[in-house]
mmCIF file of C-alpha atoms in Angstrom:
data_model
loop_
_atom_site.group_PDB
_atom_site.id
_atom_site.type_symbol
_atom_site.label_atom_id
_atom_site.label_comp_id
_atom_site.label_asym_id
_atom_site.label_seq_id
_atom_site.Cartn_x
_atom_site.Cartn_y
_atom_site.Cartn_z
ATOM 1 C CA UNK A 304 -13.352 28.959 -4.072
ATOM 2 C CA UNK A 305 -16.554 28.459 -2.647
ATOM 3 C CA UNK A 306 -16.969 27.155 1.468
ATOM 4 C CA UNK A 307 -17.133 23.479 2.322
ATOM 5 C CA UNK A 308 -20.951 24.308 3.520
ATOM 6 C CA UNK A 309 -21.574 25.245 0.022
ATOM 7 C CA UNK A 310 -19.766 22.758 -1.713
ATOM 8 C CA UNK A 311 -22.162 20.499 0.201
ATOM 9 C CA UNK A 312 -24.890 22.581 -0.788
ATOM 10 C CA UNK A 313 -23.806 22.133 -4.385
ATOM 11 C CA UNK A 314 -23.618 18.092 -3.813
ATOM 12 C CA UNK A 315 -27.036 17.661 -1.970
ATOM 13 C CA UNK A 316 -28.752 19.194 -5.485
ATOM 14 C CA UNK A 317 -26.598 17.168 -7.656
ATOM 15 C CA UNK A 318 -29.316 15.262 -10.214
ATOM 16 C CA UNK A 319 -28.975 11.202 -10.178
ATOM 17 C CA UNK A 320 -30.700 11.326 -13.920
ATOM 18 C CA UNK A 321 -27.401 13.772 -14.494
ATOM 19 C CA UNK A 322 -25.017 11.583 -13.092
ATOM 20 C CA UNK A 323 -25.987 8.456 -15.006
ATOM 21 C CA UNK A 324 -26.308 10.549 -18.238
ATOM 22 C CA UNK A 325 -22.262 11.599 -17.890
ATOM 23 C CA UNK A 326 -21.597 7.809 -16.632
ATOM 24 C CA UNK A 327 -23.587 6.165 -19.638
ATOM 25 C CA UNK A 328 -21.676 8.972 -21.723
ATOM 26 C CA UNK A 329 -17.851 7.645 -20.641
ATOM 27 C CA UNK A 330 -19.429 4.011 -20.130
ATOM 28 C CA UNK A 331 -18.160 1.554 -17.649
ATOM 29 C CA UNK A 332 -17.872 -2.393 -17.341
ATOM 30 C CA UNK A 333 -16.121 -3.944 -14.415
ATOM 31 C CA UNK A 334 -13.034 -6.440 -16.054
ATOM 32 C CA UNK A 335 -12.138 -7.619 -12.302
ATOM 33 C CA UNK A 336 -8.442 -6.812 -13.131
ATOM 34 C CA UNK A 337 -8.157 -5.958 -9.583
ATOM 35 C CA UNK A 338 -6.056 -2.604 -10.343
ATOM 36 C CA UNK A 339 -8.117 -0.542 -8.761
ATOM 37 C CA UNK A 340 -7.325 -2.843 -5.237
ATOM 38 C CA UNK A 341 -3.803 -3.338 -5.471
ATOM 39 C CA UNK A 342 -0.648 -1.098 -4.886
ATOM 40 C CA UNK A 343 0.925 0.559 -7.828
ATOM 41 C CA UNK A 344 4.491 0.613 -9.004
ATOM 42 C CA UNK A 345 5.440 3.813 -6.525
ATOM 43 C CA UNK A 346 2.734 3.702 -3.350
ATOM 44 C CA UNK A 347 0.372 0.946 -1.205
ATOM 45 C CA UNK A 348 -3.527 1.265 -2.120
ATOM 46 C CA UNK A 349 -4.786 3.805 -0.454
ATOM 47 C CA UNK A 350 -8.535 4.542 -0.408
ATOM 48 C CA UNK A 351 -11.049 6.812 2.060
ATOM 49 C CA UNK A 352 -12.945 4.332 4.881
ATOM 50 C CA UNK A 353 -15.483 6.393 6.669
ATOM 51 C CA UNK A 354 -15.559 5.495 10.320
ATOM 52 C CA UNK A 355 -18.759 3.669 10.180
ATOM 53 C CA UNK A 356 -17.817 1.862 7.083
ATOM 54 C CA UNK A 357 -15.054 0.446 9.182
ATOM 55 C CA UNK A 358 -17.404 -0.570 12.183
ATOM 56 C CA UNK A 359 -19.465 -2.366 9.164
ATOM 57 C CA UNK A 360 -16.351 -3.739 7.989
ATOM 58 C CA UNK A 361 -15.484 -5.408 11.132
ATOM 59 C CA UNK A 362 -18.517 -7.047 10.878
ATOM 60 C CA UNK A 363 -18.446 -7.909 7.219
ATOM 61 C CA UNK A 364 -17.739 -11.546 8.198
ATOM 62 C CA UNK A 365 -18.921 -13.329 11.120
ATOM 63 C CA UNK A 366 -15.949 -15.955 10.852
ATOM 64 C CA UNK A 367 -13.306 -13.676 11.325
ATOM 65 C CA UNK A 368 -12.137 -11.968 14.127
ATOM 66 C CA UNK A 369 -11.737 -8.391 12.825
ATOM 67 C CA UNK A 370 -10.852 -5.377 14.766
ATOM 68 C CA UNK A 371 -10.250 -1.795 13.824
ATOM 69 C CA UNK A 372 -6.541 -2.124 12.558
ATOM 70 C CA UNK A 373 -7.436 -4.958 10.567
ATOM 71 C CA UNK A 374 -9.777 -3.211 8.100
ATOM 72 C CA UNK A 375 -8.295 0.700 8.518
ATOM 73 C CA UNK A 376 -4.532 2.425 9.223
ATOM 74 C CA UNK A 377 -4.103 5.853 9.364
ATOM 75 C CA UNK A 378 -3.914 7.715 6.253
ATOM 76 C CA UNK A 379 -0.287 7.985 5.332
ATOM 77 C CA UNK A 380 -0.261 11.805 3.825
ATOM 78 C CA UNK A 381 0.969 14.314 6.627
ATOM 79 C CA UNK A 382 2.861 11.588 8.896
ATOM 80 C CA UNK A 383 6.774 11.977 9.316
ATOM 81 C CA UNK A 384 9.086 8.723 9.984
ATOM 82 C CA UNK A 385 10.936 8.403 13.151
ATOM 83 C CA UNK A 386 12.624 5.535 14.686
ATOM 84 C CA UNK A 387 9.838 3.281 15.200
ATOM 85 C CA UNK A 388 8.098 4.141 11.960
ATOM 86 C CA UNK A 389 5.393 6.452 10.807
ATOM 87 C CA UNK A 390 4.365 8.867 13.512
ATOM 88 C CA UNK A 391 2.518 12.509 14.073
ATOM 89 C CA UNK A 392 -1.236 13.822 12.894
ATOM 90 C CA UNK A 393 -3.131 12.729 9.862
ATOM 91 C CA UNK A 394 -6.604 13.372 8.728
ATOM 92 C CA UNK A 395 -9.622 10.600 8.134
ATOM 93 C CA UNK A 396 -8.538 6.402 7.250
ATOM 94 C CA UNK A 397 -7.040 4.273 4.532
ATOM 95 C CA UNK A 398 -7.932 0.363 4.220
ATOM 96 C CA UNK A 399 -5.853 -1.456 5.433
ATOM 97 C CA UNK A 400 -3.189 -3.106 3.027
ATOM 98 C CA UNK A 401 -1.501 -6.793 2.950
ATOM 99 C CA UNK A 402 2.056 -7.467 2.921
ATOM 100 C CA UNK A 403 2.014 -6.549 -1.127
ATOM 101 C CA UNK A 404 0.256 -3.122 -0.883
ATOM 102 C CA UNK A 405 -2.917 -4.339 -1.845
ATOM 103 C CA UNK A 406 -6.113 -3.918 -0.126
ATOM 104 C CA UNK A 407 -6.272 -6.783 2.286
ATOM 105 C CA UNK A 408 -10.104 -7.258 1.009
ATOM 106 C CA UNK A 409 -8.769 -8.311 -2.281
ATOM 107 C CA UNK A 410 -7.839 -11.814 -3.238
ATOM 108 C CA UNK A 411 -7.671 -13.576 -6.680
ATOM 109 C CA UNK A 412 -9.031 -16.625 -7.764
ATOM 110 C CA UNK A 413 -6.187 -19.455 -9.507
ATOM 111 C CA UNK A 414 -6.459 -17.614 -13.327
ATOM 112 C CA UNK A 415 -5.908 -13.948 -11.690
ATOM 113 C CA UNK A 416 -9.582 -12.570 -11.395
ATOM 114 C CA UNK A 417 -9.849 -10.001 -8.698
ATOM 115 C CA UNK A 418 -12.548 -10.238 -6.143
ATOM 116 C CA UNK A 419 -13.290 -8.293 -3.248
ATOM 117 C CA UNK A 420 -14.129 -10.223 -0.116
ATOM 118 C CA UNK A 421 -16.286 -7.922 1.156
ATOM 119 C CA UNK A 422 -17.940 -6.747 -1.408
ATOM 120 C CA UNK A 423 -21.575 -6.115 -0.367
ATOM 121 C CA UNK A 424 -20.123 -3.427 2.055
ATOM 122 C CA UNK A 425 -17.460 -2.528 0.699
ATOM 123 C CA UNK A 426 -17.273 1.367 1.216
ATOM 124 C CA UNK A 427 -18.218 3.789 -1.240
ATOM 125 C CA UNK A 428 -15.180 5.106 -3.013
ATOM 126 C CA UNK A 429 -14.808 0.927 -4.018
ATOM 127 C CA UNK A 430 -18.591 1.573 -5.016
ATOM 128 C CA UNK A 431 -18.028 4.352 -7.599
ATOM 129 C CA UNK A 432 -14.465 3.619 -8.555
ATOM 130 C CA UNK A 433 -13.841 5.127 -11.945
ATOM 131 C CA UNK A 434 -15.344 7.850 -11.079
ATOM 132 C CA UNK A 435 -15.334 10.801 -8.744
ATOM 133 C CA UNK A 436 -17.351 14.280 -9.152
ATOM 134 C CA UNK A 437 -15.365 17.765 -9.236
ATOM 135 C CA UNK A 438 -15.876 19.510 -5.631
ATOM 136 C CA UNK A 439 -13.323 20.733 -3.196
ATOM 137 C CA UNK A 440 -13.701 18.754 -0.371
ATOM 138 C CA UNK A 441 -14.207 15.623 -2.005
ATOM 139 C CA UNK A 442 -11.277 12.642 -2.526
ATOM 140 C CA UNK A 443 -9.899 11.277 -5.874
ATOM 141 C CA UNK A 444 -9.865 7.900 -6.099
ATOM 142 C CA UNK A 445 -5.898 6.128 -6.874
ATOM 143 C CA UNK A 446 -5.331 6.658 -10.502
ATOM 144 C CA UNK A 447 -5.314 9.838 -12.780
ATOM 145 C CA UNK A 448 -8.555 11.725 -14.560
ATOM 146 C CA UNK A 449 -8.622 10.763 -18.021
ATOM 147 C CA UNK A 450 -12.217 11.359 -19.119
ATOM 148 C CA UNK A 451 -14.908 14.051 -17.781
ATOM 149 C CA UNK A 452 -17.839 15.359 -18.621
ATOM 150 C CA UNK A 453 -19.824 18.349 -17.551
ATOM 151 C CA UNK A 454 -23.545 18.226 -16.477
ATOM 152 C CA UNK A 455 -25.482 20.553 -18.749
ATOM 153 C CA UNK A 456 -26.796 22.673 -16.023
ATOM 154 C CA UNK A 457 -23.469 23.491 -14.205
ATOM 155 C CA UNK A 458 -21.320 24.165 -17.608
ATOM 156 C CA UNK A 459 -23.753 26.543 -18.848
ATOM 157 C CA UNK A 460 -22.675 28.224 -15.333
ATOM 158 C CA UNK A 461 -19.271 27.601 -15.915
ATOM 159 C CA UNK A 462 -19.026 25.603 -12.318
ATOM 160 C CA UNK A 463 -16.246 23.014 -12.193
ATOM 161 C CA UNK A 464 -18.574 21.123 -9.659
ATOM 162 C CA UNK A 465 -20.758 20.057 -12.285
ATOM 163 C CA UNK A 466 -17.558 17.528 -13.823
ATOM 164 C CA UNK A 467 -17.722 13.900 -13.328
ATOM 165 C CA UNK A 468 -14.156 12.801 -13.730
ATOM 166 C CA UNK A 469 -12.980 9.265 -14.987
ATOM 167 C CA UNK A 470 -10.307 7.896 -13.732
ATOM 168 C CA UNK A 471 -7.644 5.228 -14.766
ATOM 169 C CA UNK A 472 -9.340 1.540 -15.568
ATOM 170 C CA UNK A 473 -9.620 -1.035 -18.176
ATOM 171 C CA UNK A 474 -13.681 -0.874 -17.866
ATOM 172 C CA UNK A 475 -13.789 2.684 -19.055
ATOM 173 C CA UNK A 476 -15.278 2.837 -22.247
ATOM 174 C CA UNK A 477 -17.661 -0.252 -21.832
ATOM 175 C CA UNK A 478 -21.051 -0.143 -22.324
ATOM 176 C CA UNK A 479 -23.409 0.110 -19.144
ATOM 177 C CA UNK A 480 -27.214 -0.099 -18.730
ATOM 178 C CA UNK A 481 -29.189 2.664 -17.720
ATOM 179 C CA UNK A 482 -30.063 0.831 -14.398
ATOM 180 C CA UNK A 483 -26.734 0.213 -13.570
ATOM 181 C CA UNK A 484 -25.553 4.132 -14.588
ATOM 182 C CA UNK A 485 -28.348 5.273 -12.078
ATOM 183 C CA UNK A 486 -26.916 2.743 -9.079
ATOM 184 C CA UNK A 487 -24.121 3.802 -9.671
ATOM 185 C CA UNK A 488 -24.908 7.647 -9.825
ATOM 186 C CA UNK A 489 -27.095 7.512 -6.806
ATOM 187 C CA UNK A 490 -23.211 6.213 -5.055
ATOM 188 C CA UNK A 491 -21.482 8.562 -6.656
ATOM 189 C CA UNK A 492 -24.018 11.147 -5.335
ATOM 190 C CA UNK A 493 -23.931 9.928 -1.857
ATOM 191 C CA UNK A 494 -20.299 9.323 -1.504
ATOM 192 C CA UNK A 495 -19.654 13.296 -2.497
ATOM 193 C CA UNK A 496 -22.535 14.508 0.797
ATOM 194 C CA UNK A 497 -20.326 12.351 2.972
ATOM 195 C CA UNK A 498 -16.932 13.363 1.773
ATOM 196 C CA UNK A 499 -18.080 16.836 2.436
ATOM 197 C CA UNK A 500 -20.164 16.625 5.657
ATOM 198 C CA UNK A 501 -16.889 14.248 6.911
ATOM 199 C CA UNK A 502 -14.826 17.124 5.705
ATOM 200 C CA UNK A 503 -16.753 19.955 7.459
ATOM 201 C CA UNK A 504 -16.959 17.641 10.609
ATOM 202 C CA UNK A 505 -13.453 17.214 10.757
ATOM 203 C CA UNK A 506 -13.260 20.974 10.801
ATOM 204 C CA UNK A 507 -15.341 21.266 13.616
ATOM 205 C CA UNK A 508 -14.177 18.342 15.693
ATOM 206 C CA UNK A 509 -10.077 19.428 15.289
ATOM 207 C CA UNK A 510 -7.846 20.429 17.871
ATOM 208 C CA UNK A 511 -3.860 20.213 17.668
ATOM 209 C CA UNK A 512 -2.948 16.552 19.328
ATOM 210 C CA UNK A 513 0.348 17.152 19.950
ATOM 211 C CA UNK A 514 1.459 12.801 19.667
ATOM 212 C CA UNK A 515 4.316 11.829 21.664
ATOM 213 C CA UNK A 516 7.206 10.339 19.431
ATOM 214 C CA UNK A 517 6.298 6.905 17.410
ATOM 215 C CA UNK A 518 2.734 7.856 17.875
ATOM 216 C CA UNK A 519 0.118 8.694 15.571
ATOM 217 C CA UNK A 520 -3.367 10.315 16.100
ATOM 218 C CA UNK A 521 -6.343 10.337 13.119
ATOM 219 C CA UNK A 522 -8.402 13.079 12.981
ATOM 220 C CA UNK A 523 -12.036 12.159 12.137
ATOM 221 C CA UNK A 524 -15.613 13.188 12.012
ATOM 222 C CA UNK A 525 -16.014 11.915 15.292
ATOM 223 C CA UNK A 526 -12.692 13.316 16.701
ATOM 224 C CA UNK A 527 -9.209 12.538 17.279
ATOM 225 C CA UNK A 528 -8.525 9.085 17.512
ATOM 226 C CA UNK A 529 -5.470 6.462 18.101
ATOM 227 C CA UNK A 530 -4.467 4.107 15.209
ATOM 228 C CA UNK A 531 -6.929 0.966 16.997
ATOM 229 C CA UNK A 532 -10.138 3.800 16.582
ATOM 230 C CA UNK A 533 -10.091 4.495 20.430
ATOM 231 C CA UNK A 534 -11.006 8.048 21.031
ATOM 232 C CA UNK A 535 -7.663 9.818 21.965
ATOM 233 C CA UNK A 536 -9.415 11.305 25.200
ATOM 234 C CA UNK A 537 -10.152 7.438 26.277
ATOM 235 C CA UNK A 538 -6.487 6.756 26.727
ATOM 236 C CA UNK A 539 -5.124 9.932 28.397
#
């Protein structure tokens, strides 16, 4: 398996005209069935928020009063339960969910159709959901693979990198126009960099936090943090 460093590498040469070819191949049409936002039968939404997509979340609506916990929570995978709940070390955010599970960006209109509330910066995994791109280092999005194709250059090679996956939605299949297959490659492109320079960051940046009981620390590109985005250093 090849480093993080060249896994980024790998994603930094990725070709746009590629990644719209292998999107225009699968096709895609957003249905606003709002699956892709809300819990499933077994676990609450849970998609990657970059620490600056949750500062420009906060922001996302001058009317609201938004802080850190209202747009991210830690990300579930790693933490333990104890008496007052989840607690211990976990790696990078989540959005934050509603009462249901559901991303608490998502809201639907009186016939059912989804909509995101903050849609124009929404982060990037909402961006390029179907679709993710085969690297280590990289996060799939809720919902299994059920298409992929290989880019020409990187299956002659026989490099698993060069597979854009598709992943489980009702707009698979749909026809998409070339300008909309290149937006969305150019996302899909620069959501895999920053997966992978987040991932090599949070390399870096970690050191063992060692949370008292009921507490929880995030470790993130720009350190270890507490579960309102404070650096962990501020509050000792």
């Amino acid at each position: 398996m090849q480093s993080l460093d060249a896994e980024l590498e790998d994603a930094r040469q990725l070709s746009v005209a590629d990644l719209a070819d292998a999107i225009e191949s699968i096709g895609f049409e957003c249905t606003r069935c709002g699956a892709c936002c809300k819990a499933d039968a077994e676990d609450d939404h849970t998609a990657t928020v970059f620490p600056d997509e949750v500062r420009t979340l906060e922001e996302s609506d001058r009317d609201a009063d938004y802080d850190w916990r209202d747009v991210a929570r830690p990300m579930p995978y790693g933490l333990s339960t104890g008496d007052d709940g989840l607690e211990g070390e976990t790696f990078e955010w989540a959005l934050q969910t509603d009462g249901c599970g559901d991303c608490t960006f998502y809201e639907e209109d009186e016939s059912g159709t989804g909509a995101c509330t903050a849609h124009d910066d929404r982060p990037l995994i909402c961006r390029t959901y179907p679709f993710s791109i085969a690297l280590a280092g990289t996060s799939q999005p809720m919902g299994e693979a059920v298409d992929s194709v290989a880019l020409d250059a990187e299956h002659d090679a026989g490099d698993e990198g060069g597979v854009v996956r598709a992943h489980e939605c009702d707009g698979l299949g749909r026809d998409i126009s070339r300008e909309d297959a290149e937006t969305l490659a150019r996302a899909l492109k620069e959501r895999a960099v920053r997966e992978l320079e987040e991932a090599i960051a949070v390399r870096d940046e970690y050191a063992p936090a060692d949370p008292d009981p009921g507490e929880i620390v995030v470790h993130d590109s720009e350190g270890a943090k507490r579960v309102d985005g404070t650096p962990l250093e501020e509050s000792e």
